[in-house]
XYZ file of C-alpha atoms in Angstrom:
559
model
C 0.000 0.000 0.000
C 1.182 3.596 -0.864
C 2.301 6.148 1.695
C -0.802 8.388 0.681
C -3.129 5.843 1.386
C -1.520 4.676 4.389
C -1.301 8.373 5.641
C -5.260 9.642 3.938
C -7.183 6.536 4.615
C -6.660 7.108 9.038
C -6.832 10.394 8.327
C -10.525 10.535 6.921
C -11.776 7.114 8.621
C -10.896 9.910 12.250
C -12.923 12.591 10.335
C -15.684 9.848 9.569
C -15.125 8.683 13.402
C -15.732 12.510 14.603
C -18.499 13.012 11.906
C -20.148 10.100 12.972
C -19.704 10.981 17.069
C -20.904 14.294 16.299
C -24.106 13.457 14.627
C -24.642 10.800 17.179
C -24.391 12.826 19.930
C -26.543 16.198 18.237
C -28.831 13.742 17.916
C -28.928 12.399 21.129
C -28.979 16.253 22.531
C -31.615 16.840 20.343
C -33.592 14.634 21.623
C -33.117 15.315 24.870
C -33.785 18.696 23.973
C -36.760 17.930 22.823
C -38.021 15.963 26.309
C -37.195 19.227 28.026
C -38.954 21.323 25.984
C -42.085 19.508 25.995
C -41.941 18.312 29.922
C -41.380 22.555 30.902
C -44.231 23.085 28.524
C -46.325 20.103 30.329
C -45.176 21.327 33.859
C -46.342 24.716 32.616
C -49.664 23.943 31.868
C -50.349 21.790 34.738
C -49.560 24.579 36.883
C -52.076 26.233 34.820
C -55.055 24.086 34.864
C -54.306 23.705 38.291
C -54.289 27.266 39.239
C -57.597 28.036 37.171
C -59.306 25.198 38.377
C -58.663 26.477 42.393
C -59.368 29.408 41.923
C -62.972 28.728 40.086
C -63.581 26.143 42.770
C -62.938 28.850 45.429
C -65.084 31.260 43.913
C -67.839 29.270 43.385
C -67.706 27.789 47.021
C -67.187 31.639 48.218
C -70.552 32.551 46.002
C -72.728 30.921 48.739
C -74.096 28.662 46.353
C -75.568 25.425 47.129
C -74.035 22.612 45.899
C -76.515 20.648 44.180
C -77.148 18.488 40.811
C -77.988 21.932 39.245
C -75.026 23.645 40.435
C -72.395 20.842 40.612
C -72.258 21.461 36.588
C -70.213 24.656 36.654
C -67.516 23.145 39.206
C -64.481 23.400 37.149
C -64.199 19.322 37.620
C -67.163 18.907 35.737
C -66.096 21.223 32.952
C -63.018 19.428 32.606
C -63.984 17.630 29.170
C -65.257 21.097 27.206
C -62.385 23.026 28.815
C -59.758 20.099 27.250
C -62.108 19.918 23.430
C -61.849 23.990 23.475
C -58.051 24.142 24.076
C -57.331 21.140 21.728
C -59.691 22.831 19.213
C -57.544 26.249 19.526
C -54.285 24.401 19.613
C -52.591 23.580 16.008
C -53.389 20.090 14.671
C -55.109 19.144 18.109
C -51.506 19.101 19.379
C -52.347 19.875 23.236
C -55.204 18.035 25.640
C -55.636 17.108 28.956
C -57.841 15.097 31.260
C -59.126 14.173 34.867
C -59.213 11.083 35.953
C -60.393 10.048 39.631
C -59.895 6.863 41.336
C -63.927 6.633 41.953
C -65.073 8.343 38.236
C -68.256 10.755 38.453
C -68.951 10.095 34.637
C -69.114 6.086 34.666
C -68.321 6.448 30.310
C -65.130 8.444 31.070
C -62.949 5.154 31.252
C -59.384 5.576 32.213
C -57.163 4.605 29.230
C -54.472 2.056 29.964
C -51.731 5.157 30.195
C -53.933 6.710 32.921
C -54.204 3.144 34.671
C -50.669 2.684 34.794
C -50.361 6.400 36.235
C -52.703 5.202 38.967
C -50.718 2.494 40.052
C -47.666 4.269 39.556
C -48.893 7.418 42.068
C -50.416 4.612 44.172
C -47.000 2.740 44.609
C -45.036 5.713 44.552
C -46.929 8.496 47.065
C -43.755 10.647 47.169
C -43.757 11.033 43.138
C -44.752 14.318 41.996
C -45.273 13.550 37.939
C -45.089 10.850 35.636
C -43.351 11.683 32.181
C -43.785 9.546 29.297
C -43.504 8.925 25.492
C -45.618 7.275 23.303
C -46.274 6.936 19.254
C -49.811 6.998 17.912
C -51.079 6.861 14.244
C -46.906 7.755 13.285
C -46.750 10.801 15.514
C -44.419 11.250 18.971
C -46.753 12.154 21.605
C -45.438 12.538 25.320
C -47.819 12.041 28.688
C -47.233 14.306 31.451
C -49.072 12.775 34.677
C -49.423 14.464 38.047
C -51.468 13.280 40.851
C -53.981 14.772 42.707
C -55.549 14.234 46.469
C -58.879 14.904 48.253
C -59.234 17.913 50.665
C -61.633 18.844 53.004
C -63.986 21.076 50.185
C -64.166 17.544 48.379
C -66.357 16.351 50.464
C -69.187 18.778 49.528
C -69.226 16.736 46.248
C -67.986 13.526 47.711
C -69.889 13.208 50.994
C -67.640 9.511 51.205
C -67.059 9.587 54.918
C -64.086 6.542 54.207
C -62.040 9.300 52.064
C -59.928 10.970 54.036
C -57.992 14.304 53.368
C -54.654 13.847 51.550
C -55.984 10.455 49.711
C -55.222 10.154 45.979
C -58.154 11.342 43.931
C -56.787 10.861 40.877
C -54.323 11.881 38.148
C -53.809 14.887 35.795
C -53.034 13.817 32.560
C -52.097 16.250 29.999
C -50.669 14.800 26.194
C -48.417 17.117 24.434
C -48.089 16.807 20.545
C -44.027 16.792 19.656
C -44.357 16.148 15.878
C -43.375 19.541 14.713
C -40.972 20.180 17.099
C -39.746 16.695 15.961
C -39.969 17.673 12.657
C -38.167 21.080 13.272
C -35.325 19.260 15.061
C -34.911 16.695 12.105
C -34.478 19.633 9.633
C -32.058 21.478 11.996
C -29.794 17.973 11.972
C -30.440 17.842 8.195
C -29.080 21.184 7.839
C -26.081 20.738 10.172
C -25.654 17.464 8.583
C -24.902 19.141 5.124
C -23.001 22.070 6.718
C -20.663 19.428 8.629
C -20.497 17.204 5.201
C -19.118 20.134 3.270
C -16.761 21.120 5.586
C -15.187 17.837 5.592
C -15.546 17.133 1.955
C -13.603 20.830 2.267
C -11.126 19.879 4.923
C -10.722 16.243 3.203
C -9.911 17.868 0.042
C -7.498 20.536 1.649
C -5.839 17.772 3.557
C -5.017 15.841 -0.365
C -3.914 18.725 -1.810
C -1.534 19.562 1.437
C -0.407 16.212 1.379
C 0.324 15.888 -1.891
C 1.901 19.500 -1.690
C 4.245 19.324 0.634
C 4.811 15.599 1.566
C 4.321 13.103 -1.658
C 6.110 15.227 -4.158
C 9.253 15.305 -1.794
C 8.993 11.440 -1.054
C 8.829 11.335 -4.767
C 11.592 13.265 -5.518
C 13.287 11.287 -2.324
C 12.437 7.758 -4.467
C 13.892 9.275 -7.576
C 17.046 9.394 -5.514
C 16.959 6.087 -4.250
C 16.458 4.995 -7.574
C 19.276 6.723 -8.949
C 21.418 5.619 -6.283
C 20.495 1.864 -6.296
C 21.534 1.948 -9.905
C 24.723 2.634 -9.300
C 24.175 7.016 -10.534
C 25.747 9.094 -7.770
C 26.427 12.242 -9.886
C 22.891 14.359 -9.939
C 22.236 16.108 -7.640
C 18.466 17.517 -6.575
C 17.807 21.132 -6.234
C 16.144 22.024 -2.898
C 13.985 24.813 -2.370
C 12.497 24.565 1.082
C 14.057 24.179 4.578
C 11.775 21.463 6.383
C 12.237 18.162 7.465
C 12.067 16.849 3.801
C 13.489 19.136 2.597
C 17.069 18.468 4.605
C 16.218 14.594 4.213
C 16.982 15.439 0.673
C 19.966 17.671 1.032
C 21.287 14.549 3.317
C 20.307 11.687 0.292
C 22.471 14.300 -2.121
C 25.223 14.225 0.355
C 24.692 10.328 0.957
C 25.109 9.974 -3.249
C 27.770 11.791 -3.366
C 29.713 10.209 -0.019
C 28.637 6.907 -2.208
C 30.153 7.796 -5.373
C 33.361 8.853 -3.171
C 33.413 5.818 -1.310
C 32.325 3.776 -4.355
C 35.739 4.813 -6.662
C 38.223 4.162 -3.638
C 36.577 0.697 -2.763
C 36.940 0.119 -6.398
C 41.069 0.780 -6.711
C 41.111 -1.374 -3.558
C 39.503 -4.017 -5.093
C 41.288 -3.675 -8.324
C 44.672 -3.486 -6.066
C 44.029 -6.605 -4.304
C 42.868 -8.353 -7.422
C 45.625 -7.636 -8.996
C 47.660 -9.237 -5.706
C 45.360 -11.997 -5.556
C 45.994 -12.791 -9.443
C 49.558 -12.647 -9.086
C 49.956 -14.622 -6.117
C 51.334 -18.292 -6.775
C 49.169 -19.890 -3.665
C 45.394 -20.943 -3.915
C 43.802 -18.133 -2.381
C 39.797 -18.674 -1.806
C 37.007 -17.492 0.465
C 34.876 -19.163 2.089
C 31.145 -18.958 3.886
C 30.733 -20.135 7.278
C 26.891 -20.440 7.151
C 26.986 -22.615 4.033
C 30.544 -23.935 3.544
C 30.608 -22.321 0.146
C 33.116 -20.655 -2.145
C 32.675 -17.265 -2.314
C 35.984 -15.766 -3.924
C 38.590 -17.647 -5.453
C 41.908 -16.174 -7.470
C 43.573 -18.222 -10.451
C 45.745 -20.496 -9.168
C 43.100 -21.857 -7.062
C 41.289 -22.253 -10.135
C 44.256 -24.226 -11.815
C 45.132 -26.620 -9.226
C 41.703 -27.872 -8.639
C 41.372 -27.559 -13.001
C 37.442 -26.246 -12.318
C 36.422 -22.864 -13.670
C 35.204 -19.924 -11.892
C 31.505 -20.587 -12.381
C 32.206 -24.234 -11.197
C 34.131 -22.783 -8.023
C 31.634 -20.040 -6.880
C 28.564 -21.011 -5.231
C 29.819 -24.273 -4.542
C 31.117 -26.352 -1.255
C 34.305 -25.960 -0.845
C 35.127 -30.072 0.253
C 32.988 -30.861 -3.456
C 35.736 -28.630 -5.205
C 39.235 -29.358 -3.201
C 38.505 -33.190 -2.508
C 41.254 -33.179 0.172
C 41.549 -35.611 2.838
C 43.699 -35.275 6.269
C 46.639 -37.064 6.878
C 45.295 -38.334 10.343
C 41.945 -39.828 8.627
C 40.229 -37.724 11.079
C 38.103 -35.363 7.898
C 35.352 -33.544 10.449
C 37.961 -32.732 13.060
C 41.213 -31.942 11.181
C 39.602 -29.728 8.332
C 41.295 -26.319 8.824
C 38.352 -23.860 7.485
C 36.269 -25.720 10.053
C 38.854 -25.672 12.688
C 39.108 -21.744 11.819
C 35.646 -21.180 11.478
C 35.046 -22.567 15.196
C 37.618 -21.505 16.899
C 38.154 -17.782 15.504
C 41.803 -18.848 15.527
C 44.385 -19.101 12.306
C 44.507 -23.037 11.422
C 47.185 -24.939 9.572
C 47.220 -28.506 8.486
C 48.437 -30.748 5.840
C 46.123 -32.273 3.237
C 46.690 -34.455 -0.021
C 44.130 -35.777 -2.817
C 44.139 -38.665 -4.425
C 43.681 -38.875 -8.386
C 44.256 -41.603 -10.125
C 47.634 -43.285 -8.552
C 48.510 -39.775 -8.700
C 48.616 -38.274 -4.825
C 49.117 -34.489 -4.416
C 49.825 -32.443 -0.742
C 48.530 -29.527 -0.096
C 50.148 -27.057 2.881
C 46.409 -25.786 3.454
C 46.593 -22.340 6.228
C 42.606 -20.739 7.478
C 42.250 -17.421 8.707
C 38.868 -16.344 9.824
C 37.422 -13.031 9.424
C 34.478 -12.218 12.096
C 32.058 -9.275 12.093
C 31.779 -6.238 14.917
C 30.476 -8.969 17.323
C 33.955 -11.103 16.558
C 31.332 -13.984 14.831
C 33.125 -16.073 12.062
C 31.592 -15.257 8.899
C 33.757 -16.452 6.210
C 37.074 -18.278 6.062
C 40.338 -16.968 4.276
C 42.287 -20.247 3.204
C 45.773 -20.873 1.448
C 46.754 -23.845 -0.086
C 50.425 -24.091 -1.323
C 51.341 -27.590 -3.275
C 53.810 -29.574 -1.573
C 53.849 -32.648 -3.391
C 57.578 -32.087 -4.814
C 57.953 -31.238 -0.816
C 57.127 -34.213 0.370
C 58.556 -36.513 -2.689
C 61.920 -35.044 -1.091
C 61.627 -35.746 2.308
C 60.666 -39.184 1.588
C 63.191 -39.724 -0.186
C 65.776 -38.224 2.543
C 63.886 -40.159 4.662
C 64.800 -43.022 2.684
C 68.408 -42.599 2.214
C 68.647 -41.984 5.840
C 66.590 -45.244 6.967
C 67.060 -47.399 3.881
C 69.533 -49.441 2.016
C 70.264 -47.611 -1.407
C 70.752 -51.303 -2.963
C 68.404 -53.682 -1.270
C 65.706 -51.390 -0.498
C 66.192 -52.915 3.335
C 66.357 -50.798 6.667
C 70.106 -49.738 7.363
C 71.799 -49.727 10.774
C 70.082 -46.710 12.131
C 66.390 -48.243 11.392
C 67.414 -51.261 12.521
C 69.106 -49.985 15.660
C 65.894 -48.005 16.222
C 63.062 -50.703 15.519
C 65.389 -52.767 17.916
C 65.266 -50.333 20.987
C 61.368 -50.892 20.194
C 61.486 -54.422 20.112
C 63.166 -54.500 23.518
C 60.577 -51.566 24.849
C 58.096 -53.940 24.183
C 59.582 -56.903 25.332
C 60.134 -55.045 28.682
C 56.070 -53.900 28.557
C 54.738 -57.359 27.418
C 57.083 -59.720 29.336
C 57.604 -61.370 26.350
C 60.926 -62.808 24.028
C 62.497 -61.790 20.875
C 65.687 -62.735 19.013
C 68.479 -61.174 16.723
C 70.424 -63.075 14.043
C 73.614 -61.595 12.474
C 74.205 -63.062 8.936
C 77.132 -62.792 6.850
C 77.704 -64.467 3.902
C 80.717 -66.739 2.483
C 83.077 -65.812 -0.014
C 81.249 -63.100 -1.213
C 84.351 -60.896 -1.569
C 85.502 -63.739 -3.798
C 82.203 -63.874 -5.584
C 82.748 -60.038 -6.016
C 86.366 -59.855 -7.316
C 85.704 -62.886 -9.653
C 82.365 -61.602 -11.356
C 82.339 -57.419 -10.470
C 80.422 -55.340 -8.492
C 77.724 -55.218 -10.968
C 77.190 -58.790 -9.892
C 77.791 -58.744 -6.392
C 75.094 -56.210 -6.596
C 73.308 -58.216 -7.974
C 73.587 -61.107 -5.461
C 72.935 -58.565 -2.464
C 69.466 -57.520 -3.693
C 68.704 -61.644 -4.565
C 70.120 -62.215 -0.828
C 67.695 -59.428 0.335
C 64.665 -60.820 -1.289
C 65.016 -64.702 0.203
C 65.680 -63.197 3.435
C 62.288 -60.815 3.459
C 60.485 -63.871 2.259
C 62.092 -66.315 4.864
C 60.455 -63.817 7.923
C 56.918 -62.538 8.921
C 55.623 -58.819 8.364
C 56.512 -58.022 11.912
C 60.153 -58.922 11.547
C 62.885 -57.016 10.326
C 65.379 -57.609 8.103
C 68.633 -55.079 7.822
C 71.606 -54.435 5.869
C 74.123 -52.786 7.855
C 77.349 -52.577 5.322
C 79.181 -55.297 2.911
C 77.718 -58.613 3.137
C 76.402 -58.017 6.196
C 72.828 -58.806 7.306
C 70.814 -58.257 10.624
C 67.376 -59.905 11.567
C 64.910 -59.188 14.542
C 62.808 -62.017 15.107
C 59.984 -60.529 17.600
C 57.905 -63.064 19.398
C 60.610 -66.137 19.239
C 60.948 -68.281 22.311
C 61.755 -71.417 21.781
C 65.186 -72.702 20.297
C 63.347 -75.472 18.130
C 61.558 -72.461 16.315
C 64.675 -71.102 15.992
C 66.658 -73.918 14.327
C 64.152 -74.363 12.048
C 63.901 -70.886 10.853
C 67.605 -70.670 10.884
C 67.916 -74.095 8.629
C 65.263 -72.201 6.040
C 67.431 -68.905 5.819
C 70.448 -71.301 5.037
C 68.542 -73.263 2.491
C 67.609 -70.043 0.951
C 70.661 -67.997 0.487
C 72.356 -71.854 -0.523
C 70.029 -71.983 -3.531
C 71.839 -71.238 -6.904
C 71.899 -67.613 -8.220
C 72.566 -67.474 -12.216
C 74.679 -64.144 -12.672
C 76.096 -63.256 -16.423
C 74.936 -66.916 -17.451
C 76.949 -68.181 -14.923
C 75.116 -70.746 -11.936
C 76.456 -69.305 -9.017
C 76.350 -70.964 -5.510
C 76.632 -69.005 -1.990
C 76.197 -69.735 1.579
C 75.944 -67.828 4.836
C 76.915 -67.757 8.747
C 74.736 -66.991 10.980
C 74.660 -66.277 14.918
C 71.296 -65.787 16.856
C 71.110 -64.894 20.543
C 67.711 -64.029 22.593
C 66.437 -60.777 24.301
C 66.112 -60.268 26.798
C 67.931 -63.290 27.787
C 71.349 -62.417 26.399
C 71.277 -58.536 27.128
C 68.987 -56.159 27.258
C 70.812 -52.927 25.065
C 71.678 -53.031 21.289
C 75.374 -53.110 21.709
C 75.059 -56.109 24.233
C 72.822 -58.243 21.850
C 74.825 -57.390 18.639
C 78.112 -58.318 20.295
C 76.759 -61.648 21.309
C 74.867 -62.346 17.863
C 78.238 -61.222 16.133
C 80.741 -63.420 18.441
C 78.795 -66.752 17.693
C 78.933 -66.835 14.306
C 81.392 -69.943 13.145
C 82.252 -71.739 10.466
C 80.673 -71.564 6.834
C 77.166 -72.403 5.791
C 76.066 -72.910 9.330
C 74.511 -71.297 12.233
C 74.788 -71.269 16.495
C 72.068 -70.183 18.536
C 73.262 -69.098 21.845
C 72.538 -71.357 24.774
């Protein structure tokens, strides 16, 4: 709904509220107006009647006349009747009459009407009342009874010789019917007349009150929603000319202002942006944005775009987890996640990720930075992902030149020297047995000298590969230099197991080995001692392994 009808439509339903109140209550005054007039009028001529009708009766009882059936006649009581016809005859339209009506009537045809009845009672229930007032329609006109009682007194009885009467009794009533038609009629054309009067001068004032608005308020809120307009469509530069000085009137000068604050604001957010897209452009790292309410991208720069390969339509809008595909080292997804991490805690986050693509697995040095509102609420995400596959491919490869056998593949003397320390840990925590074998194999510098190092080589790795197959998963088999071999054999107890694992490594390193076309047969020496029963340190056990070795193609388990 429009302003103007918000504003008119109260505006003349309170005139239509005080038009209506108004006429209600005229014509409630006017009614009671109306009552007033008629009961004074009524009170009037009671007094009246009343006066006449003692005086006559004085005068005729003060005429020494005898009161007799010839005489009773011109008592004013009995003239009652032609005294009422004459003044209802002179009176317009028959508008005014009265009557007397006794308790015991004189006339037995001059029947009280049911009006004069209930007067009766009422005077004979109510001895303190002084008049009876009420209104009554007949044949379409408002008529209004005006009853007053009246009581016997002591010249009464000259008429009324009733010796059970007393003085002060009720005689009877007064009842005098007043005609208020006309001044009905007047008072209906008086309201008619006000009526119109008050209808045009709100027609008037409802008018005035359009044109005022419409003057002075709705053509400055129009001119205000041109300016919004303007403004919401991005036009800052005209500016409104202002005439007045009132409340509108400065609203505008302030929405002028307010455009051209805008436009100002507008061109320096706008080389910001431009300066940190260019930044963000430039900048090697995935840079993206992301919404804490729905987990989606909301800003992404191009090398995010290239090392997820999805376009910028495909990015924005989207969940970020749908787009990156990253998983967490740990396996923990929910808890490790760094936006979410970031997003909770209002706290930078850093964690490494990788993806999976194929056999292809990439890393991903992923870094969150949350950005809160005035109330410090997280409402987006800042993350940074840097690729650190070629990272990782290093260290793993460090990791395996420090821990690994270039030639065999097998853990070297610090792996072994370190998964031993665990095996004796857990020995020591379990209260269980273990046992190290230290393997060296025969005439391999012969072997070496005689075919070259290409072959010895060659042998070693061969070597390597019967030994790994000779031992469970949870064993270890090292290479700690030369022809030199170390085993831990976690879990072995009894010396039967042992001779019988030590009688398969010497069947399998005995097997023939073709090198350069050439069948080429080898054996080993080994010496096995137990942990924690022949020391309980490194250098103790590999001192005892080392010292019991003896002989060619043969072992010696320590007793």
């Amino acid at each position: 709904m429009k302003l103007q009808f918000k504003f008119l439509v109260p505006v003349f339903l309170l005139i239509g509220a005080f038009f209506v109140l108004f006429f209600i209550t005229d014509h409630r005054h006017s009614e009671k107006s109306l009552e007033q007039t008629i009961l004074t009028q009524a009170r009037s001529l009671d007094r009246l009647i009343r006066a006449t009708r003692l005086v006559y009766h004085s005068e005729f009882l003060a005429s020494d006349f005898s009161v007799n059936q010839q005489t009773q006649v011109f008592l004013p009581s009995h003239t009652m009747r032609k005294i009422s016809a004459k003044l209802a005859e002179l009176s317009p339209d028959n508008s005014i009459r009265f009557r007397s009506i006794t308790t015991v009537p004189v006339n037995k045809l001059a029947k009280a009407t049911r009006q004069e009845k209930r007067a009766l009672d009422f005077f004979t229930t109510n001895p303190q009342a002084q008049e009876l007032f009420e209104a009554s329609v007949k044949d379409g006109q408002l008529y209004y009874q005006y009853f007053t009682p009246t009581y016997f007194r002591d010249y009464c009885h000259a008429c009324h010789p009733d010796s059970t009467i007393k003085d002060g009794d009720l005689n009877g009533v007064m009842g005098i019917s007043l005609s208020a038609e006309h001044l009905r009629v007047q008072a209906l054309q008086r309201q008619n007349y006000a009526l119109v009067i008050l209808a045009s001068s709100l027609i008037l004032c409802s008018l005035g009150t359009v044109w005022l608005f419409r003057r002075l308020i709705y053509s400055k809120l129009d001119t205000l929603k041109t300016i919004s307009q303007r403004t919401s469509s991005g036009d800052y530069t005209e500016v409104v000319n202002v005439s007045g000085n009132d409340e509108l009137d400065n609203l505008i000068v302030s929405m002028n202002q307010m455009s051209t604050a805008i436009a100002e604001r507008e061109a320096e957010i706008l080389k910001a942006h431009e300066f940190s897209s260019a930044i963000l452009s430039n900048i090697s790292d995935a840079v993206s944005v992301i919404d804490c309410k729905t987990s989606t991208i909301v800003a992404a720069n191009q090398a995010f775009l290239d090392m997820h390969n999805v376009t910028y339509s495909e990015a924005i809008g989207h969940p970020c987890h749908e787009i990156t595909r990253c998983e967490s080292l740990d396996g923990e997804e929910g808890e490790s996640c760094p936006g979410m991490i970031a997003a909770k805690s209002a706290q930078p986050c850093r964690k490494e990720r990788f993806r999976t693509n194929g056999d292809t697995i990439s890393y991903f040095d992923v870094s969150a930075s949350p950005i809160c509102d005035a109330n410090h609420n997280t409402i987006q995400v800042v993350r940074v992902a840097r690729n650190i596959t070629e990272n990782k491919q290093q260290e793993a490869q460090i990791r395996k030149l420090a821990y690994y056998d270039t030639l065999t593949g097998l853990p070297n003397r610090t792996l072994f020297h370190d998964r031993l320390c665990q095996a004796l840990l857990q020995c020591e925590r379990e209260n269980s047995r273990g046992a190290i074998a230290f393997l060296d194999l025969d005439l391999f510098k012969s072997i070496n000298d005689s075919y070259g190092h290409a072959a010895g080589d060659v042998l070693l790795k061969v070597v390597a590969k019967r030994l790994s197959a000779c031992i469970r998963e949870s064993d270890t088999v090292a290479r700690i230099g030369g022809d030199e071999f170390l085993l831990i054999l976690r879990d072995l107890k009894e010396h039967d197991s042992a001779r019988i694992l030590m009688e398969q490594l010497i069947e399998a390193i005995r097997k023939p080995i073709t090198l350069n076309n050439e069948i080429i047969h080898t054996s080993a020496s080994i010496g096995l001692c137990f942990y924690p029963q022949h020391g309980t340190t490194v250098d103790e056990l590999l001192k005892c392994a080392e010292a019991k070795r003896s002989g060619r193609n043969t072992y010696f388990i320590c007793e």
